[in-house]
mmCIF file of C-alpha atoms and ligand atoms in Angstrom:
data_model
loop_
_atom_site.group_PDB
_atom_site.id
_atom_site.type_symbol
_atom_site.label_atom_id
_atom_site.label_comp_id
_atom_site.label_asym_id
_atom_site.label_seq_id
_atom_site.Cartn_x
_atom_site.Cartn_y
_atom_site.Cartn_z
ATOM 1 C CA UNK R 224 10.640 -2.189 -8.191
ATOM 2 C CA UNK R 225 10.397 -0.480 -4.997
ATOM 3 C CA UNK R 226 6.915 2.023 -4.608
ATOM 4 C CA UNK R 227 6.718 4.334 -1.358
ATOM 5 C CA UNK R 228 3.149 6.028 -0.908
ATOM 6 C CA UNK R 229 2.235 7.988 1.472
ATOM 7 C CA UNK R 230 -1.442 7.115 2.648
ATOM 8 C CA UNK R 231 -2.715 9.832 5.539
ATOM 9 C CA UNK R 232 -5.627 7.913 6.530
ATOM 10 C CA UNK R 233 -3.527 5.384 8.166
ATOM 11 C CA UNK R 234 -4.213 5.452 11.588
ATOM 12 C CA UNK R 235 -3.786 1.679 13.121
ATOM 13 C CA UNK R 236 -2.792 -1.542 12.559
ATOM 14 C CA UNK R 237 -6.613 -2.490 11.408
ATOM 15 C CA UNK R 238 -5.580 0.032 8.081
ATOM 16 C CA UNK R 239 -1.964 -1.487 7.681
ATOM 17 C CA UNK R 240 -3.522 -5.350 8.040
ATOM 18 C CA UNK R 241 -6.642 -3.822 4.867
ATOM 19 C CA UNK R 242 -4.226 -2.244 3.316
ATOM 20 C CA UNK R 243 -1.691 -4.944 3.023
ATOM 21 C CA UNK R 244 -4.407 -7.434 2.067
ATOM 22 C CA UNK R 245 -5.478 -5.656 -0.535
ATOM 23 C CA UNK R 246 -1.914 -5.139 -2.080
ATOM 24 C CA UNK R 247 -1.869 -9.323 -1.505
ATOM 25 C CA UNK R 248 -4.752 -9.564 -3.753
ATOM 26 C CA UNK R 249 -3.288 -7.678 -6.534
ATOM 27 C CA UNK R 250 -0.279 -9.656 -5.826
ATOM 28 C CA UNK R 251 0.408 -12.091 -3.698
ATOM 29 C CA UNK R 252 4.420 -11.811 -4.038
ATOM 30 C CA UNK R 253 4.958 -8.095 -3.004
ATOM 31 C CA UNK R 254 6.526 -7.484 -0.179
ATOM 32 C CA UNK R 255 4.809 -4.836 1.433
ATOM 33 C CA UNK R 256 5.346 -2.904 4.771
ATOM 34 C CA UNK R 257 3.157 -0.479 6.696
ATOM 35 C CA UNK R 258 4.865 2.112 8.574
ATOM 36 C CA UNK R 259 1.406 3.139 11.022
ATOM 37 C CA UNK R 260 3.601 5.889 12.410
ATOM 38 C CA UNK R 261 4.735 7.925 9.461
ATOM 39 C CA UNK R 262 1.798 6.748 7.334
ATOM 40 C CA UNK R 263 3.765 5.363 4.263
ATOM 41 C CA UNK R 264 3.614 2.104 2.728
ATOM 42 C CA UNK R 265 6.200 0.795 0.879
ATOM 43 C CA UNK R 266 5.851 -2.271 -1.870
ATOM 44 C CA UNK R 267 8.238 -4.118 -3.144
ATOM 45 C CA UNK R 268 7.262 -5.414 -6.545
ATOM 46 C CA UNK R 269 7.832 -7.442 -9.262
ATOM 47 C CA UNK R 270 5.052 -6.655 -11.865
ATOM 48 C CA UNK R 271 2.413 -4.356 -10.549
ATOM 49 C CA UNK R 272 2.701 -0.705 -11.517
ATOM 50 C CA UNK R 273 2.302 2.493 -9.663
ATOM 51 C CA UNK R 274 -1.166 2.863 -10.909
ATOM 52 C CA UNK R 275 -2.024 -0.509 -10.071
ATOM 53 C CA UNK R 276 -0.871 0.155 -6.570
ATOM 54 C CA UNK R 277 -2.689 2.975 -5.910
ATOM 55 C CA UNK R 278 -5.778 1.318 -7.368
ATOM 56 C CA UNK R 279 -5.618 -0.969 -4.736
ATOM 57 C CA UNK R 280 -4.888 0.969 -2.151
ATOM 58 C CA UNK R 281 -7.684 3.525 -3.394
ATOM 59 C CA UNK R 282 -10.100 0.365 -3.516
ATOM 60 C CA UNK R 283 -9.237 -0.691 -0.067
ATOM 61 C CA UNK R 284 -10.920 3.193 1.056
ATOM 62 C CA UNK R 285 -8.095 4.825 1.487
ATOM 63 C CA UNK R 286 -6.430 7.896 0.004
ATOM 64 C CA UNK R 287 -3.300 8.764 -1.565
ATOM 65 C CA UNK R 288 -1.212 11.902 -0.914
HETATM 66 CU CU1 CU M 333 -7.074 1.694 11.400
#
């Protein structure tokens, strides 16, 4: 399954690197890209769910809109 967040508080690489290493952590098969420009970050998944996404995200200290 394919998530798309939007995550303001992305301002540089530095949050799309944290960001995607969290997201790693909760699982290490995603495939996850960082748009630093538009502020969205898409995950491709196999088993995590929304929630569990945003947890992550949330625990790496960023926000979701
Ligand atoms: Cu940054």
């Amino acid at each position: 399954m394919t998530f798309k967040l939007k995550v303001p508080d992305i301002a540089c690489q530095g949050c799309a690197d944290t960001i995607t290493q969290s997201l790693l952590n909760l699982e290490p098969s995603a495939k996850i890209q960082v748009d630093v420009s538009a502020k969205m970050v898409t995950v491709e998944s196999a088993t995590s769910s929304l929630e569990n996404i945003k947890q992550a995200i949330i625990s790496a200290g960023y926000k979701i809109e």
